[in-house]
Amino acid sequence: MIVNNRIIMLNQNLKVFLLSTFLFFIGCTKDTNKQIIESTSSTKNFETEKAAILEGLNNETKAAFNRDYEGWKGYCVHESYVSKTYMQFPDSSMTETLGWDEINTFVKKYIEAHPEPAPIPTLVDKINVRLYRNGAWVNYEQNDANLGLKRETRLMEKINGEWKIAGMHTTIYGFN
């Protein structure tokens, strides 16, 4: 009798296990299908956002090198948490500018001191992007006629439907 009860309990436990496993796999299959649908629609959205970010980055570069101060400002977040760093390996220098007021003052003075447009670097067409709701982390390489190879990282924020730069990091490697 005890052996029969144990067999019955084992059979019931096995049935519960098998039913649970079956329901788990059905649930996983539905989630996988849902993820495929979400992935397809978010891929389209991702490509749209990436193109908008790329356009904004290239327009900011053109404005800066054309010494269009007013235009340049429109591509930036105007908040105290914004930062800009430049590391230059050829001359072992580094600058760090913190907060919109300091960055804005620096760029305005630089443009006033160097009003003639500079050669625009080859505009980027390949960027790596990670989207986070209304934020994005972006990196890319760029060749500058005056400075050589640069690796750029940008922290972007989407404000009122437009991608703006909230953080800038540039590493300059120079010419080989």
mmCIF file of C-alpha atoms in Angstrom:
data_model
loop_
_atom_site.group_PDB
_atom_site.id
_atom_site.type_symbol
_atom_site.label_atom_id
_atom_site.label_comp_id
_atom_site.label_asym_id
_atom_site.label_seq_id
_atom_site.Cartn_x
_atom_site.Cartn_y
_atom_site.Cartn_z
ATOM 1 C CA MET A 1 0.000 0.000 0.000
ATOM 2 C CA ILE A 2 2.809 2.407 0.889
ATOM 3 C CA VAL A 3 4.588 1.507 -2.365
ATOM 4 C CA ASN A 4 1.388 2.083 -4.367
ATOM 5 C CA ASN A 5 0.856 5.498 -2.698
ATOM 6 C CA ARG A 6 4.429 6.493 -3.545
ATOM 7 C CA ILE A 7 3.968 5.424 -7.161
ATOM 8 C CA ILE A 8 0.705 7.372 -7.344
ATOM 9 C CA MET A 9 2.437 10.448 -5.819
ATOM 10 C CA LEU A 10 5.328 10.053 -8.269
ATOM 11 C CA ASN A 11 2.876 9.794 -11.161
ATOM 12 C CA GLN A 12 1.049 12.913 -9.960
ATOM 13 C CA ASN A 13 4.341 14.792 -9.496
ATOM 14 C CA LEU A 14 5.478 13.673 -12.947
ATOM 15 C CA LYS A 15 2.181 14.848 -14.448
ATOM 16 C CA VAL A 16 2.507 18.232 -12.729
ATOM 17 C CA PHE A 17 6.136 18.512 -13.889
ATOM 18 C CA LEU A 18 5.290 17.581 -17.479
ATOM 19 C CA LEU A 19 2.292 19.944 -17.564
ATOM 20 C CA SER A 20 4.391 22.767 -16.098
ATOM 21 C CA THR A 21 7.186 22.121 -18.587
ATOM 22 C CA PHE A 22 4.710 22.060 -21.471
ATOM 23 C CA LEU A 23 3.097 25.339 -20.363
ATOM 24 C CA PHE A 24 6.540 26.888 -19.883
ATOM 25 C CA PHE A 25 7.575 26.026 -23.443
ATOM 26 C CA ILE A 26 4.284 27.304 -24.857
ATOM 27 C CA GLY A 27 4.844 30.543 -22.959
ATOM 28 C CA CYS A 28 8.411 30.801 -24.270
ATOM 29 C CA THR A 29 7.240 30.257 -27.835
ATOM 30 C CA LYS A 30 4.658 33.037 -27.558
ATOM 31 C CA ASP A 31 7.257 35.394 -26.045
ATOM 32 C CA THR A 32 9.715 34.519 -28.807
ATOM 33 C CA ASN A 33 7.138 35.348 -31.476
ATOM 34 C CA LYS A 34 6.292 38.575 -29.683
ATOM 35 C CA GLN A 35 10.002 39.453 -29.462
ATOM 36 C CA ILE A 36 10.423 38.826 -33.186
ATOM 37 C CA ILE A 37 7.510 41.166 -33.962
ATOM 38 C CA GLU A 38 8.808 43.815 -31.527
ATOM 39 C CA SER A 39 12.341 43.405 -32.874
ATOM 40 C CA THR A 40 11.191 43.953 -36.455
ATOM 41 C CA SER A 41 9.264 47.124 -35.624
ATOM 42 C CA SER A 42 12.014 48.447 -33.338
ATOM 43 C CA THR A 43 14.619 47.770 -36.050
ATOM 44 C CA LYS A 44 12.774 50.200 -38.328
ATOM 45 C CA ASN A 45 12.567 52.700 -35.484
ATOM 46 C CA PHE A 46 16.245 52.153 -34.650
ATOM 47 C CA GLU A 47 17.322 52.878 -38.229
ATOM 48 C CA THR A 48 15.208 56.059 -38.273
ATOM 49 C CA GLU A 49 16.715 57.269 -34.992
ATOM 50 C CA LYS A 50 20.245 56.352 -36.108
ATOM 51 C CA ALA A 51 19.802 58.356 -39.331
ATOM 52 C CA ALA A 52 18.537 61.368 -37.347
ATOM 53 C CA ILE A 53 21.501 61.135 -34.953
ATOM 54 C CA LEU A 54 23.961 60.868 -37.845
ATOM 55 C CA GLU A 55 22.432 63.902 -39.547
ATOM 56 C CA GLY A 56 22.629 65.922 -36.323
ATOM 57 C CA LEU A 57 26.261 64.964 -35.709
ATOM 58 C CA ASN A 58 27.298 65.903 -39.237
ATOM 59 C CA ASN A 59 25.365 69.183 -39.082
ATOM 60 C CA GLU A 60 27.020 70.061 -35.763
ATOM 61 C CA THR A 61 30.439 69.373 -37.319
ATOM 62 C CA LYS A 62 29.645 71.543 -40.351
ATOM 63 C CA ALA A 63 28.395 74.388 -38.148
ATOM 64 C CA ALA A 64 31.499 74.261 -35.931
ATOM 65 C CA PHE A 65 33.985 74.198 -38.821
ATOM 66 C CA ASN A 66 32.047 76.866 -40.738
ATOM 67 C CA ARG A 67 32.225 78.990 -37.558
ATOM 68 C CA ASP A 68 28.424 79.198 -37.403
ATOM 69 C CA TYR A 69 28.119 79.802 -33.676
ATOM 70 C CA GLU A 70 24.326 80.262 -33.629
ATOM 71 C CA GLY A 71 23.802 77.136 -35.722
ATOM 72 C CA TRP A 72 26.243 75.130 -33.609
ATOM 73 C CA LYS A 73 24.377 75.960 -30.373
ATOM 74 C CA GLY A 74 21.223 74.346 -31.734
ATOM 75 C CA TYR A 75 22.819 70.905 -31.739
ATOM 76 C CA CYS A 76 23.720 70.938 -28.039
ATOM 77 C CA VAL A 77 21.947 70.333 -24.736
ATOM 78 C CA HIS A 78 22.079 73.530 -22.682
ATOM 79 C CA GLU A 79 22.342 72.052 -19.177
ATOM 80 C CA SER A 80 24.880 72.063 -16.363
ATOM 81 C CA TYR A 81 25.621 68.323 -16.700
ATOM 82 C CA VAL A 82 26.965 68.585 -20.273
ATOM 83 C CA SER A 83 30.667 67.806 -20.682
ATOM 84 C CA LYS A 84 33.314 67.975 -23.387
ATOM 85 C CA THR A 85 36.759 66.373 -23.281
ATOM 86 C CA TYR A 86 39.600 66.343 -25.788
ATOM 87 C CA MET A 87 42.593 64.040 -25.478
ATOM 88 C CA GLN A 88 45.403 64.651 -27.949
ATOM 89 C CA PHE A 89 48.054 61.958 -28.107
ATOM 90 C CA PRO A 90 50.367 63.849 -30.526
ATOM 91 C CA ASP A 91 51.067 66.615 -27.980
ATOM 92 C CA SER A 92 49.991 64.752 -24.816
ATOM 93 C CA SER A 93 47.374 67.354 -23.912
ATOM 94 C CA MET A 94 43.884 67.061 -22.523
ATOM 95 C CA THR A 95 41.106 69.545 -21.942
ATOM 96 C CA GLU A 96 37.881 69.071 -20.049
ATOM 97 C CA THR A 97 35.013 71.525 -20.122
ATOM 98 C CA LEU A 98 32.052 71.019 -17.787
ATOM 99 C CA GLY A 99 28.569 72.499 -18.029
ATOM 100 C CA TRP A 100 26.825 74.312 -20.859
ATOM 101 C CA ASP A 101 27.876 77.786 -19.702
ATOM 102 C CA GLU A 102 31.568 76.857 -19.770
ATOM 103 C CA ILE A 103 31.332 74.980 -23.090
ATOM 104 C CA ASN A 104 29.318 77.768 -24.691
ATOM 105 C CA THR A 105 31.797 80.428 -23.527
ATOM 106 C CA PHE A 106 34.762 78.375 -24.741
ATOM 107 C CA VAL A 107 33.289 77.787 -28.210
ATOM 108 C CA LYS A 108 32.095 81.378 -28.587
ATOM 109 C CA LYS A 109 35.560 82.734 -27.707
ATOM 110 C CA TYR A 110 37.236 80.181 -29.983
ATOM 111 C CA ILE A 111 35.049 81.160 -32.950
ATOM 112 C CA GLU A 112 35.634 84.864 -32.271
ATOM 113 C CA ALA A 113 39.405 84.249 -32.182
ATOM 114 C CA HIS A 114 39.316 81.997 -35.294
ATOM 115 C CA PRO A 115 36.488 83.389 -37.462
ATOM 116 C CA GLU A 116 37.674 81.920 -40.771
ATOM 117 C CA PRO A 117 36.017 78.608 -41.671
ATOM 118 C CA ALA A 118 38.249 75.550 -41.380
ATOM 119 C CA PRO A 119 38.271 72.547 -43.714
ATOM 120 C CA ILE A 120 35.362 70.318 -42.773
ATOM 121 C CA PRO A 121 36.521 66.805 -41.883
ATOM 122 C CA THR A 122 35.190 63.928 -43.919
ATOM 123 C CA LEU A 123 31.645 63.609 -42.634
ATOM 124 C CA VAL A 124 30.875 60.351 -40.910
ATOM 125 C CA ASP A 125 28.631 57.778 -42.499
ATOM 126 C CA LYS A 126 29.217 54.871 -40.104
ATOM 127 C CA ILE A 127 28.355 55.205 -36.429
ATOM 128 C CA ASN A 128 27.780 52.723 -33.637
ATOM 129 C CA VAL A 129 24.626 53.555 -31.706
ATOM 130 C CA ARG A 130 23.032 52.248 -28.518
ATOM 131 C CA LEU A 131 19.564 53.688 -27.873
ATOM 132 C CA TYR A 132 18.161 54.140 -24.379
ATOM 133 C CA ARG A 133 14.652 55.635 -24.556
ATOM 134 C CA ASN A 134 15.413 59.358 -25.075
ATOM 135 C CA GLY A 135 19.159 58.865 -24.884
ATOM 136 C CA ALA A 136 21.828 57.375 -27.096
ATOM 137 C CA TRP A 137 25.486 56.452 -26.803
ATOM 138 C CA VAL A 138 27.313 56.929 -30.105
ATOM 139 C CA ASN A 139 30.892 56.351 -31.243
ATOM 140 C CA TYR A 140 32.697 56.642 -34.553
ATOM 141 C CA GLU A 141 36.005 57.473 -36.218
ATOM 142 C CA GLN A 142 36.676 60.571 -38.283
ATOM 143 C CA ASN A 143 39.607 61.852 -40.313
ATOM 144 C CA ASP A 144 40.401 65.511 -39.826
ATOM 145 C CA ALA A 145 42.615 67.281 -42.392
ATOM 146 C CA ASN A 146 44.354 69.244 -39.605
ATOM 147 C CA LEU A 147 44.462 66.696 -36.780
ATOM 148 C CA GLY A 148 44.407 63.250 -38.395
ATOM 149 C CA LEU A 149 42.486 60.304 -36.991
ATOM 150 C CA LYS A 150 39.963 61.060 -34.254
ATOM 151 C CA ARG A 151 37.754 58.719 -32.285
ATOM 152 C CA GLU A 152 34.597 60.400 -31.123
ATOM 153 C CA THR A 153 32.043 59.432 -28.496
ATOM 154 C CA ARG A 154 28.794 61.322 -28.041
ATOM 155 C CA LEU A 155 26.089 61.084 -25.436
ATOM 156 C CA MET A 156 22.888 62.218 -27.108
ATOM 157 C CA GLU A 157 19.499 63.253 -25.727
ATOM 158 C CA LYS A 158 16.280 63.542 -27.658
ATOM 159 C CA ILE A 159 14.673 66.852 -26.753
ATOM 160 C CA ASN A 160 11.415 67.936 -28.387
ATOM 161 C CA GLY A 161 11.912 65.320 -31.103
ATOM 162 C CA GLU A 162 15.506 66.343 -31.941
ATOM 163 C CA TRP A 163 18.749 64.596 -31.038
ATOM 164 C CA LYS A 164 21.186 66.927 -29.266
ATOM 165 C CA ILE A 165 24.682 66.425 -27.890
ATOM 166 C CA ALA A 166 24.898 66.123 -24.104
ATOM 167 C CA GLY A 167 28.412 64.744 -23.838
ATOM 168 C CA MET A 168 31.411 64.891 -26.134
ATOM 169 C CA HIS A 169 34.639 62.962 -25.903
ATOM 170 C CA THR A 170 37.263 63.200 -28.634
ATOM 171 C CA THR A 171 40.524 61.282 -28.718
ATOM 172 C CA ILE A 172 42.944 62.597 -31.330
ATOM 173 C CA TYR A 173 45.568 60.143 -32.603
ATOM 174 C CA GLY A 174 47.082 62.343 -35.289
ATOM 175 C CA PHE A 175 48.715 61.188 -38.493
ATOM 176 C CA ASN A 176 50.541 57.879 -38.876
#
